Coordinates of C-alpha atoms in Angstrom, one line a residue:
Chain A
X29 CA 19.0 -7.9 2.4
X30 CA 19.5 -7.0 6.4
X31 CA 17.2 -8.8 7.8
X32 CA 16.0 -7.9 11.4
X33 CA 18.6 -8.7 14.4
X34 CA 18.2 -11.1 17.6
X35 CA 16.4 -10.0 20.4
X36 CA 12.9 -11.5 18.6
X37 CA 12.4 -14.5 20.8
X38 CA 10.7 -13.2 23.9
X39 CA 10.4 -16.3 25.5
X40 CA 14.1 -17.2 26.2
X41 CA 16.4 -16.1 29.3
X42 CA 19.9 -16.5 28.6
X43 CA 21.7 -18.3 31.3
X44 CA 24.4 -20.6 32.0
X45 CA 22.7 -22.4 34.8
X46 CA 22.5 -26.3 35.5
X47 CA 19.0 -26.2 34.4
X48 CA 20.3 -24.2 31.1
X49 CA 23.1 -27.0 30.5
X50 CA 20.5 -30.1 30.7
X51 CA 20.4 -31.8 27.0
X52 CA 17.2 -29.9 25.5
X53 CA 15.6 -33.7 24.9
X54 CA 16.0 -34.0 29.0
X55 CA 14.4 -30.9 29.7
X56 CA 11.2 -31.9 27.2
X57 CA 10.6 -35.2 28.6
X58 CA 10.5 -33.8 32.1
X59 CA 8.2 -31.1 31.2
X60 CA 5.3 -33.1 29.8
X61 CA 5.3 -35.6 32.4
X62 CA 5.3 -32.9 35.0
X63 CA 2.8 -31.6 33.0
X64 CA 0.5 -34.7 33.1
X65 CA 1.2 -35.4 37.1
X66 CA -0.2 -32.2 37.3
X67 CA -3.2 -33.1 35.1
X68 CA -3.4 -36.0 36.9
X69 CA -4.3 -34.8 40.2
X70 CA -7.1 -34.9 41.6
X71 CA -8.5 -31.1 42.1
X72 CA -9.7 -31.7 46.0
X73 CA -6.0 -32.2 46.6
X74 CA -5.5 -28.5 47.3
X75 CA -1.9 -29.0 49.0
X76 CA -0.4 -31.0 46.1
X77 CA -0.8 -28.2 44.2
X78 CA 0.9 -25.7 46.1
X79 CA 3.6 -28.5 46.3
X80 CA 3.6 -28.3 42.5
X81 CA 4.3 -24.9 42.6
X82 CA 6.9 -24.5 45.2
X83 CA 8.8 -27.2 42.7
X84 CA 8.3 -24.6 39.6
X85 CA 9.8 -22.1 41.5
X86 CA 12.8 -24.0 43.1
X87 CA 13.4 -24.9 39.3
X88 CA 13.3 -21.2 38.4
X89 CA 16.0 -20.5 41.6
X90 CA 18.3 -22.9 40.3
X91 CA 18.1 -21.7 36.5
X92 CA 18.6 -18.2 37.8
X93 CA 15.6 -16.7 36.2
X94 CA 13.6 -13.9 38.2
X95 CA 9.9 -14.6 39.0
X96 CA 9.0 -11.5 36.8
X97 CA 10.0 -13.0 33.9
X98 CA 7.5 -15.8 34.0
X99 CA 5.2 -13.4 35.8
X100 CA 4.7 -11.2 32.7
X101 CA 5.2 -13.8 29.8
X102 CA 1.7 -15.7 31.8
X103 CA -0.2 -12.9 31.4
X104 CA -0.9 -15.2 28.4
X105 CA -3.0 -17.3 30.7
X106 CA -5.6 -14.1 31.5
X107 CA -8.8 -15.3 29.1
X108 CA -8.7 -18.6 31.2
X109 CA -8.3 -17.3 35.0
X110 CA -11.6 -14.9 33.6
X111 CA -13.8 -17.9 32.6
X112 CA -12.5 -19.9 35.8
X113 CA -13.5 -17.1 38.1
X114 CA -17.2 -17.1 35.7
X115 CA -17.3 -20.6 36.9
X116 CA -18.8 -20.1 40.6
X117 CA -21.2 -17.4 39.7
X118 CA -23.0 -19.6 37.2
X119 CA -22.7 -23.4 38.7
X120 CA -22.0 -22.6 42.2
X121 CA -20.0 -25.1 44.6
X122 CA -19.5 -27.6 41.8
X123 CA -18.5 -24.9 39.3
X124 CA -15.7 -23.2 41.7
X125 CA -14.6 -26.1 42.3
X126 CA -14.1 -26.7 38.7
X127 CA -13.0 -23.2 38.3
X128 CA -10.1 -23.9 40.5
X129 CA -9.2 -27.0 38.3
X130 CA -8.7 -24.6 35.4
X131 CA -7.5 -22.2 36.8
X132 CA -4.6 -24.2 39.0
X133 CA -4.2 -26.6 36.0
X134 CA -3.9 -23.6 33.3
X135 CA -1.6 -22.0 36.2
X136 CA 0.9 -24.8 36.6
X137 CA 1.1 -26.1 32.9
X138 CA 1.7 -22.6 31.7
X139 CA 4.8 -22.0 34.1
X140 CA 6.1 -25.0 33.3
X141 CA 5.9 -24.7 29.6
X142 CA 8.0 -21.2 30.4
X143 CA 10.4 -22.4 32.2
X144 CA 11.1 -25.1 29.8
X145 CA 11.4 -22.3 27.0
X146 CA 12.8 -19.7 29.4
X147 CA 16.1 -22.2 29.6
X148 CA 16.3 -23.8 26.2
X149 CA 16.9 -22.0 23.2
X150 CA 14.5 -22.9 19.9
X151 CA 17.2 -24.7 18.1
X152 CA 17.6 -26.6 21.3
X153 CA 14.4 -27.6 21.4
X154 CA 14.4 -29.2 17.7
X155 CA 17.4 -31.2 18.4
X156 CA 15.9 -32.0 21.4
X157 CA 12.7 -33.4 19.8
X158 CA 15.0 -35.4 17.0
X159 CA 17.1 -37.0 20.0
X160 CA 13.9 -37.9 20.9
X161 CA 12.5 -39.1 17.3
X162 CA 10.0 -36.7 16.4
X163 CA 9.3 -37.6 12.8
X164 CA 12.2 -36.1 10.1
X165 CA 9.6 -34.2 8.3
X166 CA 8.2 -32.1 11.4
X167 CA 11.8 -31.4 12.7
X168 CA 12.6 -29.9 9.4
X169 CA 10.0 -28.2 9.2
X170 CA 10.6 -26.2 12.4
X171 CA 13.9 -25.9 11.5
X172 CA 13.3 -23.9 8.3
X173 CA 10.2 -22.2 10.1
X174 CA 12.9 -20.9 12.5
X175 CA 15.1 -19.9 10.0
X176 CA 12.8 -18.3 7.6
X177 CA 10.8 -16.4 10.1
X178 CA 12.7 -13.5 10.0
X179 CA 13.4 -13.5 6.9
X180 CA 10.0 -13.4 5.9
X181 CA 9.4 -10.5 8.5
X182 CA 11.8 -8.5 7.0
X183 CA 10.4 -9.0 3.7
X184 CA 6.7 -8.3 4.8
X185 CA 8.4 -5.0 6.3
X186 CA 10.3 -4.1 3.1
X187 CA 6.6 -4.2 1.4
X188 CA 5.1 -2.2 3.7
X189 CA 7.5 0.6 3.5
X190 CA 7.4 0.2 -0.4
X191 CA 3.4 0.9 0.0
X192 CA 3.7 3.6 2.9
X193 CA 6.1 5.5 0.7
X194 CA 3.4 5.5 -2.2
X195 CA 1.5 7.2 0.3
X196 CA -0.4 4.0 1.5
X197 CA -2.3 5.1 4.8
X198 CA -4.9 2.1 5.5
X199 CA -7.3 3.7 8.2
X200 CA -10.5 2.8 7.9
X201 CA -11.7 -0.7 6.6
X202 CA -12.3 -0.2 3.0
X203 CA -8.4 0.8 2.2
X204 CA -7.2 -2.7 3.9
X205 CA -7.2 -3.8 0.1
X206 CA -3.9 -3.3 -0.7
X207 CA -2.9 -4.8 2.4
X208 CA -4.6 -7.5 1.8
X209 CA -2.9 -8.2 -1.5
X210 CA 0.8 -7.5 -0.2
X211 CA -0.2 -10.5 2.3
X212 CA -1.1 -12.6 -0.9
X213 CA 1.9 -11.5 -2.7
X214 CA 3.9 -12.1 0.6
X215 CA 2.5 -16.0 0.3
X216 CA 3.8 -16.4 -2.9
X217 CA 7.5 -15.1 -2.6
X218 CA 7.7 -17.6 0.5
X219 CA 6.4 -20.2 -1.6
X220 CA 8.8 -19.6 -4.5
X221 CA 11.5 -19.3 -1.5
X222 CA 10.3 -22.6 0.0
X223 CA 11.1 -24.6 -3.6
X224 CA 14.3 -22.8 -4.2
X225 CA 15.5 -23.4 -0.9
X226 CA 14.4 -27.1 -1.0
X227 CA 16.2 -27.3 -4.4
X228 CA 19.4 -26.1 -2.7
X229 CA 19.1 -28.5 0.2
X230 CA 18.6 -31.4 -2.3
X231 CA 21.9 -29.8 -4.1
X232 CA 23.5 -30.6 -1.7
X233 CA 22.7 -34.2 -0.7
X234 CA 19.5 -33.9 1.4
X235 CA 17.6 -37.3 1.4
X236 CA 14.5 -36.0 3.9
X237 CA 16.6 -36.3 7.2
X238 CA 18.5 -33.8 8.9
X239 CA 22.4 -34.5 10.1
X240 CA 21.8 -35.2 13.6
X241 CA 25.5 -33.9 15.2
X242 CA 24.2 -33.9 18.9
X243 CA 25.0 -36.4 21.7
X244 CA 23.1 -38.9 23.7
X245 CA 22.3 -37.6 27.2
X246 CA 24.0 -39.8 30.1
X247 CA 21.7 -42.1 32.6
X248 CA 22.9 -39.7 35.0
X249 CA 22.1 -36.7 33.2
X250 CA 18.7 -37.8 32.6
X251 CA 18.0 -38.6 36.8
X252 CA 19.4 -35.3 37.4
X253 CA 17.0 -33.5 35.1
X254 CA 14.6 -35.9 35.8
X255 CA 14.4 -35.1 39.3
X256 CA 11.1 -32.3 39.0
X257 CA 8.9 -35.6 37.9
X258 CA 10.5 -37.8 40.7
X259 CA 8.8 -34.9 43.2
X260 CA 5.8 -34.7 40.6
X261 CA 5.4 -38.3 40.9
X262 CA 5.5 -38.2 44.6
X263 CA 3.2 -35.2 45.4
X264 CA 0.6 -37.4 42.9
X265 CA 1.1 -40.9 44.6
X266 CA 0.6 -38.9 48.3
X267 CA -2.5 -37.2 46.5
X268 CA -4.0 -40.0 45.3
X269 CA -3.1 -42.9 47.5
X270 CA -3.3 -41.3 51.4
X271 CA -6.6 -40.6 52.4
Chain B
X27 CA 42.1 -36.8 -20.5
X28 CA 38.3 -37.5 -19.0
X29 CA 36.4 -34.0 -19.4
X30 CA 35.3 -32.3 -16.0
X31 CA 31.8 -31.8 -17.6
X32 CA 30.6 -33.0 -21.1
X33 CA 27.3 -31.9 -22.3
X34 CA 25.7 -33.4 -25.4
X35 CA 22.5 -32.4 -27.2
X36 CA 21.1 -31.1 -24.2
X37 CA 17.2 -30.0 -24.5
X38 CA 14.5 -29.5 -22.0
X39 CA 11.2 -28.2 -22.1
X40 CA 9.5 -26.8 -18.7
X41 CA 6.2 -28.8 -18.1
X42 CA 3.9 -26.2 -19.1
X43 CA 5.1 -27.0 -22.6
X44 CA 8.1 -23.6 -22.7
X45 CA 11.2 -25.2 -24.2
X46 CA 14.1 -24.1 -22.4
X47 CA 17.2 -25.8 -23.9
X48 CA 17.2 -26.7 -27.7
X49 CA 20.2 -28.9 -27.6
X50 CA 23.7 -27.9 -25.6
X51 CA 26.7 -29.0 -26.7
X52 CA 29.9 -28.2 -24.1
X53 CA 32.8 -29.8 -22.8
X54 CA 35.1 -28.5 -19.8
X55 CA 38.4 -29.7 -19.2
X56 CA 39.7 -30.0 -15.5
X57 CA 40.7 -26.5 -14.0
X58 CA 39.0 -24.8 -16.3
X59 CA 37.0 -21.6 -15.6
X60 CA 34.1 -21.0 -18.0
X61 CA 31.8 -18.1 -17.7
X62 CA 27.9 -18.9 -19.3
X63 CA 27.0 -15.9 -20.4
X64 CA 23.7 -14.7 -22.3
X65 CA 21.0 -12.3 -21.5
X66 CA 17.5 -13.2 -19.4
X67 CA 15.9 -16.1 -19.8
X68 CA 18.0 -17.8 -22.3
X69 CA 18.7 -21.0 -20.4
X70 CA 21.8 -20.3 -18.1
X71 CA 20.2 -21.2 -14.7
X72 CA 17.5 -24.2 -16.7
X73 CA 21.4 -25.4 -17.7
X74 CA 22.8 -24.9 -14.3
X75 CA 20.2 -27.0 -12.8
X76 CA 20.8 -29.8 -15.4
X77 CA 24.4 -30.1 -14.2
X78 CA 23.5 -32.0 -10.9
X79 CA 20.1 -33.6 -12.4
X80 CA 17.8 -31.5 -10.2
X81 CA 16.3 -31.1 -13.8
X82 CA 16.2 -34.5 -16.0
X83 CA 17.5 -33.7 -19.6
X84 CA 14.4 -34.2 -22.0
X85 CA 17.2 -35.5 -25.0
X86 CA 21.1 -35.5 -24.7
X87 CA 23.4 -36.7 -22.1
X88 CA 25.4 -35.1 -19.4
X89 CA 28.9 -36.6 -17.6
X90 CA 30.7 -35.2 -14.9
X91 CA 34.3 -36.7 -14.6
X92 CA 33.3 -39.2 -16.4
X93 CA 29.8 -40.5 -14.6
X94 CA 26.8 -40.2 -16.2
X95 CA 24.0 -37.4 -14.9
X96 CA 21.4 -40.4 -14.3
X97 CA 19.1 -41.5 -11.6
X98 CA 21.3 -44.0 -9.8
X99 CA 24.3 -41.8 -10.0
X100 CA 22.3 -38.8 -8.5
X101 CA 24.2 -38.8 -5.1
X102 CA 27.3 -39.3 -6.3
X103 CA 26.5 -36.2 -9.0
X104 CA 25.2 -33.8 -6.5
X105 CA 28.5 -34.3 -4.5
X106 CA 30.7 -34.0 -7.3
X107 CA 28.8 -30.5 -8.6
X108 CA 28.9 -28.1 -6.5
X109 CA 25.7 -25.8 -7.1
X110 CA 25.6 -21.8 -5.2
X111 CA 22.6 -20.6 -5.7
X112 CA 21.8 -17.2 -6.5
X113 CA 20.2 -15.7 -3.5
X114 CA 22.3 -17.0 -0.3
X115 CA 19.3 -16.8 1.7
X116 CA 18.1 -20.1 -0.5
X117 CA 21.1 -21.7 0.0
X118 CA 21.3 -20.8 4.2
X119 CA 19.1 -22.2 6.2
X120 CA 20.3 -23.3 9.1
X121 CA 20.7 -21.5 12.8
X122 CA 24.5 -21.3 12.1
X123 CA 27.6 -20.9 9.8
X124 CA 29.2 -23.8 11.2
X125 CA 25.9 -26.4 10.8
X126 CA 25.0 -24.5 7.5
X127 CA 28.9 -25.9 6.2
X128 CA 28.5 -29.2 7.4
X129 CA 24.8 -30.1 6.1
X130 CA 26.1 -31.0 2.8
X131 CA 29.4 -33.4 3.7
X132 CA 26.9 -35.2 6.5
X133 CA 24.6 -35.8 3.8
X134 CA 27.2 -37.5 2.1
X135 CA 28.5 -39.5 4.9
X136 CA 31.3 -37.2 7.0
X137 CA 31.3 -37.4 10.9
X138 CA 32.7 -36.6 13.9
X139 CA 36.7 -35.1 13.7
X140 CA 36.2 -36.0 9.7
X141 CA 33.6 -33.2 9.6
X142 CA 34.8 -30.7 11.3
X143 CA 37.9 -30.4 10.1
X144 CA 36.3 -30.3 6.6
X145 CA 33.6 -27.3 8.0
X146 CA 37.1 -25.7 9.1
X147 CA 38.4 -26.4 5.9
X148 CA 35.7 -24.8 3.6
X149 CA 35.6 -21.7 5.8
X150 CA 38.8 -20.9 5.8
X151 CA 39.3 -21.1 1.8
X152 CA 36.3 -18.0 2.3
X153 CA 38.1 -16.7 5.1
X154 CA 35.1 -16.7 7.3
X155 CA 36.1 -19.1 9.9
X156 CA 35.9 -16.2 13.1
X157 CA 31.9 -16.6 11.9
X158 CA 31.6 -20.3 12.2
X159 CA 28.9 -19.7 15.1
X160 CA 26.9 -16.5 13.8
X161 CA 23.6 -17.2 12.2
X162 CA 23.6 -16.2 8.6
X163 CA 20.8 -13.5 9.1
X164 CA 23.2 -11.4 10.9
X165 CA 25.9 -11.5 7.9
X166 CA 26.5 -8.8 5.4
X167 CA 25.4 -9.8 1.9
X168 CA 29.1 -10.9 0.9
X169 CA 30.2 -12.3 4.1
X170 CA 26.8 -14.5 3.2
X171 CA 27.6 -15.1 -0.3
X172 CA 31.2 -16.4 0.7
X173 CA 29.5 -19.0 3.5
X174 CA 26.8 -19.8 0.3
X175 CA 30.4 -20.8 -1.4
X176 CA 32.1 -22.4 1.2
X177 CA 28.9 -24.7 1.7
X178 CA 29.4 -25.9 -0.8
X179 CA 33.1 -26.1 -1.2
X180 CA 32.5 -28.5 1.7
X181 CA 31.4 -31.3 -0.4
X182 CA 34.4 -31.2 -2.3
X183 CA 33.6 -30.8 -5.6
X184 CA 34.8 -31.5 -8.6
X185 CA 33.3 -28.5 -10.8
X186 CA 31.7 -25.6 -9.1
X187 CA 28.6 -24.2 -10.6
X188 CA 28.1 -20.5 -9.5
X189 CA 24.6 -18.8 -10.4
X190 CA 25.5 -15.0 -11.2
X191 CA 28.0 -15.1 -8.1
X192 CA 28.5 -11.3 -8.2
X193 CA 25.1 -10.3 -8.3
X194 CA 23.6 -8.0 -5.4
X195 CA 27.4 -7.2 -4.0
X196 CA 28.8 -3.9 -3.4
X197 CA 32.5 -3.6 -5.5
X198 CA 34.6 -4.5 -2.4
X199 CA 32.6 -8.1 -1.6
X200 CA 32.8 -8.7 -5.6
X201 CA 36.7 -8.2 -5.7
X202 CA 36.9 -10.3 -2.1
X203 CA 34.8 -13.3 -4.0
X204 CA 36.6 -12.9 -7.4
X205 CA 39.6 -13.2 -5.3
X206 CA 38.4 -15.8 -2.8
X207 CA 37.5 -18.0 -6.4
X208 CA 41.1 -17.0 -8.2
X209 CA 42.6 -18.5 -5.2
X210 CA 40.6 -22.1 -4.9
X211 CA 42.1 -23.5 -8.4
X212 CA 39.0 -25.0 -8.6
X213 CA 37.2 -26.0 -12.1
X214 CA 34.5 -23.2 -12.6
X215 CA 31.7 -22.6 -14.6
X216 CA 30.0 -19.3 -14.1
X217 CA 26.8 -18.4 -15.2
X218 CA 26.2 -14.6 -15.4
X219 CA 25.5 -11.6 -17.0
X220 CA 27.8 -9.5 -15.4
X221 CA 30.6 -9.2 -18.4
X222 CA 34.2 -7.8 -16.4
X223 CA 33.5 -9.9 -14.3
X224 CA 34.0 -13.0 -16.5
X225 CA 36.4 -11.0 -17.8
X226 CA 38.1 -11.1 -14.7
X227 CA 38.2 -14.6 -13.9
X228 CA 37.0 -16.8 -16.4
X229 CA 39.4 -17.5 -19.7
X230 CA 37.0 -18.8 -21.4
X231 CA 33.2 -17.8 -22.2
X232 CA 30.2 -19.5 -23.5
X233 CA 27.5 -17.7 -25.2
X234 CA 24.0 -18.7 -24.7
X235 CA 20.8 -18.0 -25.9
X236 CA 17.4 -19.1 -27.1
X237 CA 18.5 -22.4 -25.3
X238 CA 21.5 -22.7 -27.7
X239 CA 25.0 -22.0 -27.6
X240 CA 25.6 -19.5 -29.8
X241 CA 29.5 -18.8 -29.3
X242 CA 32.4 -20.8 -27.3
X243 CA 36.0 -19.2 -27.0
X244 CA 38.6 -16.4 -25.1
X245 CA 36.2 -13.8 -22.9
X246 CA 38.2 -11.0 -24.3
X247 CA 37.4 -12.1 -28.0
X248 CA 33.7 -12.1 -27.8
X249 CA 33.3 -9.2 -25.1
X250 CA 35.3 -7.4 -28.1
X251 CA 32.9 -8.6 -30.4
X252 CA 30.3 -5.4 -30.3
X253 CA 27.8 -7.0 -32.8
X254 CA 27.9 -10.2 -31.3
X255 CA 26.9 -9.0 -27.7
X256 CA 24.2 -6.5 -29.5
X257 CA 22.4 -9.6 -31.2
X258 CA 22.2 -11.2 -27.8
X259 CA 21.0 -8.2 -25.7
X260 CA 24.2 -7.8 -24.0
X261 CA 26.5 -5.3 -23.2
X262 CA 29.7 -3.7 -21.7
X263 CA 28.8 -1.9 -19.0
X264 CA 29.5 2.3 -19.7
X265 CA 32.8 3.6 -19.2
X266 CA 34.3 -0.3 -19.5
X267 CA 37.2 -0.5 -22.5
X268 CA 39.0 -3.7 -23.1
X269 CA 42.7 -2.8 -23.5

């Protein structure tokens, strides 16, 4: 029954920064308007987006979190920056131009997206999104997802071991048989796991909504962590309106 | 007096037509601890289920202090049985001790100070309070079995249900939970297979099987009654004497 310990989510930096203390639901609705100022800029405005990114990295100063850690977890991005730099060689002006609108687009939502999760935890982010009303049902669902993730690792593990030490050795493409059905019997269990555990939860009172214990976030609170999409909003209104 | 728990004529049939429950007659007085005993698959859990109307009886009745197991009643019931489920992992599925206690009492209607001291309460009748921030993934299989309990415990019950409690738990986490249950004065009923240990803390036994109960009275008599346990595919465990 030990299932496997912390240290799986690669995404978060632990910190105890004033961009680490915002309320989670903050810290969401700033990202995605960032986000679509970003979007929303026009791709000739070259400077705006350098502006952009000198406000991702102020962000990352004040949460304390070193430039390599977003540096590596973007390597995500790679597929994207190779079809952007394809871009020029097959439509010439027009397509580096639009090569640079992926690529500096990509670029920008990325880091912002890891920052966000770099200084909120998942379970922050869930009560962030009910603070913000996401629908009952999809909250719950992440919640269990988060919950039952490792479980279900540690399970899929257990199986494996259990065929390995029958002398299991799938290396070439005809043995991934077994394999294949210790993925089916691994759908099942979770199944069988997902009506028990929903029989527990209705044990015990559950009605389709989740407890919500958190607090409301403060007018002040929200300005503060608001602040990124005031700059946003600023580096898009100079873009767009000054010639 | 008004019984804790009065069954009558209970039978149920699974939908796929396998009849579970042939007609259950029991009645628990207040305080009482009552161990359901009977080998696989002879209706304890299908029973178990019954007692908080996750199951709907297909012919009897069922009353819990006195209130009717029925549709309109069914929040009321689920707070007033207590149901731990076998495998703690079904039971916990929250990020923490602490929110996995309070679920069930902010289902039914507990906030703020109100809860907390409640969450505080429960866990200290398990003597897990130091955990109240630990995820349950990172508990040993009785420390999670005694959070499973005190989950419960939170809704304050009137009867606890326990589905084989001792089941999966190395001999010092099954004396710490026998003890742990000695010490709540609550009334019990157990359903298990695990004879000392209804031995141990339940005066009284019920003998089920083929969906029937077969034998009601003192654990020590029918655990003593050799030919009685043989016709129902149980047994002492080797080396066990009742002195």
């Amino acid at each position: 029954m030990s299932a496997g310990h912390a240290g799986t989510n690669v995404l978060h930096h632990p910190g105890d920064s004033p961009v680490h203390r915002l309320p989670p639901q903050v810290k969401i609705v700033a990202a995605l308007l960032t986000v679509i100022g970003v979007v929303a800029t026009p791709r000739e405005e070259f400077w705006a987006f350098g502006g952009y990114l000198v406000l991702v990295v102020t962000v990352w100063r004040m949460a304390r979190v070193p430039v390599s850690h977003f540096a590596k977890r973007a390597l995500i991005e790679v597929p994207f920056v190779v079809i952007a730099l394809l871009m020029p060689l097959l439509g010439g002006a027009a397509g580096a131009l639009a090569g640079w609108n992926i690529l500096a687009k990509g670029t920008l939502g990325v880091l912002t997206s890891l920052t966000l999760a770099a200084t909120t935890t998942p379970r922050e982010l869930i009560v962030g999104l009910q603070r913000l009303r996401t629908p009952a049902m999809l909250t719950t669902i992440a919640t269990l997802m988060l919950r039952y993730l490792e479980v279900i690792a540690a399970e899929a593990r257990r199986m494996r071991l259990a065929r390995i030490s029958r002398g299991h050795d799938p290396r070439f493409l005809w043995q991934v048989g077994a394999t294949a059905r210790g993925i089916g019997a691994l759908f099942i269990r979770s199944y069988e796991r997902g009506e028990r555990v929903h029989l527990a939860m209705v044990s015990r009172g559950w009605r389709g909504a989740m407890p919500d214990r958190g607090v409301a976030a403060s007018p002040a609170t929200w300005l503060a962590g608001l602040t990124p999409v005031l700059v946003t909003a600023a580096v898009l209104g100079t873009a767009v309106l000054v010639p | 007096m008004t019984p804790a728990l009065l069954v009558k004529g209970l039978a149920f049939a699974y939908p796929d037509g396998h009849q579970a429950l042939y007609g259950i007659d029991l009645r628990v007085e207040p305080g009482e601890r009552v161990a359901v005993l009977g080998p696989n698959g002879a209706g304890k859990t299908t029973l178990a289920l019954h007692l908080n109307g996750v199951h709907t009886a297909g012919a009897g009745t069922i009353e819990v202090a006195g209130l009717p197991v029925t549709k309109v009643n069914l929040h009321e019931i689920r707070r007033r049985v207590g149901l731990v489920f076998q495998d703690p992992d079904d039971q916990l599925f929250m990020q923490t001790v602490g929110e996995d206690v309070a679920f069930g009492p902010a289902n039914f209607g507990l906030k703020g100070a109100e809860l907390d001291a409640r969450v505080h309460q429960a866990l200290a009748a398990v003597g897990m309070t130091d955990h109240i921030d630990r995820s349950p993934l990172h508990l040993s299989g009785g420390q999670r079995r005694r959070v499973a309990l005190a989950t419960v415990l939170a809704c304050d019950p009137e009867i606890l249900v326990l589905d084989e409690p001792s089941a999966n738990l190395e001999p010092v986490a099954r004396r710490e939970l026998a003890e742990v249950l000695l010490s709540l004065g609550r009334t019990t009923l157990m359903v298990t297979h695990d004879l000392p240990y209804a031995l141990q803390l339940c005066p009284r036994s019920v003998l089920i099987d083929d969906g029937v109960v077969v034998a009601d009275g003192p654990t020590g008599d029918l655990l003593a009654d050799s030919e009685l346990l043989a016709a129902h595919r149980l047994e002492l465990p080797f080396g066990f004497r009742l002195d």
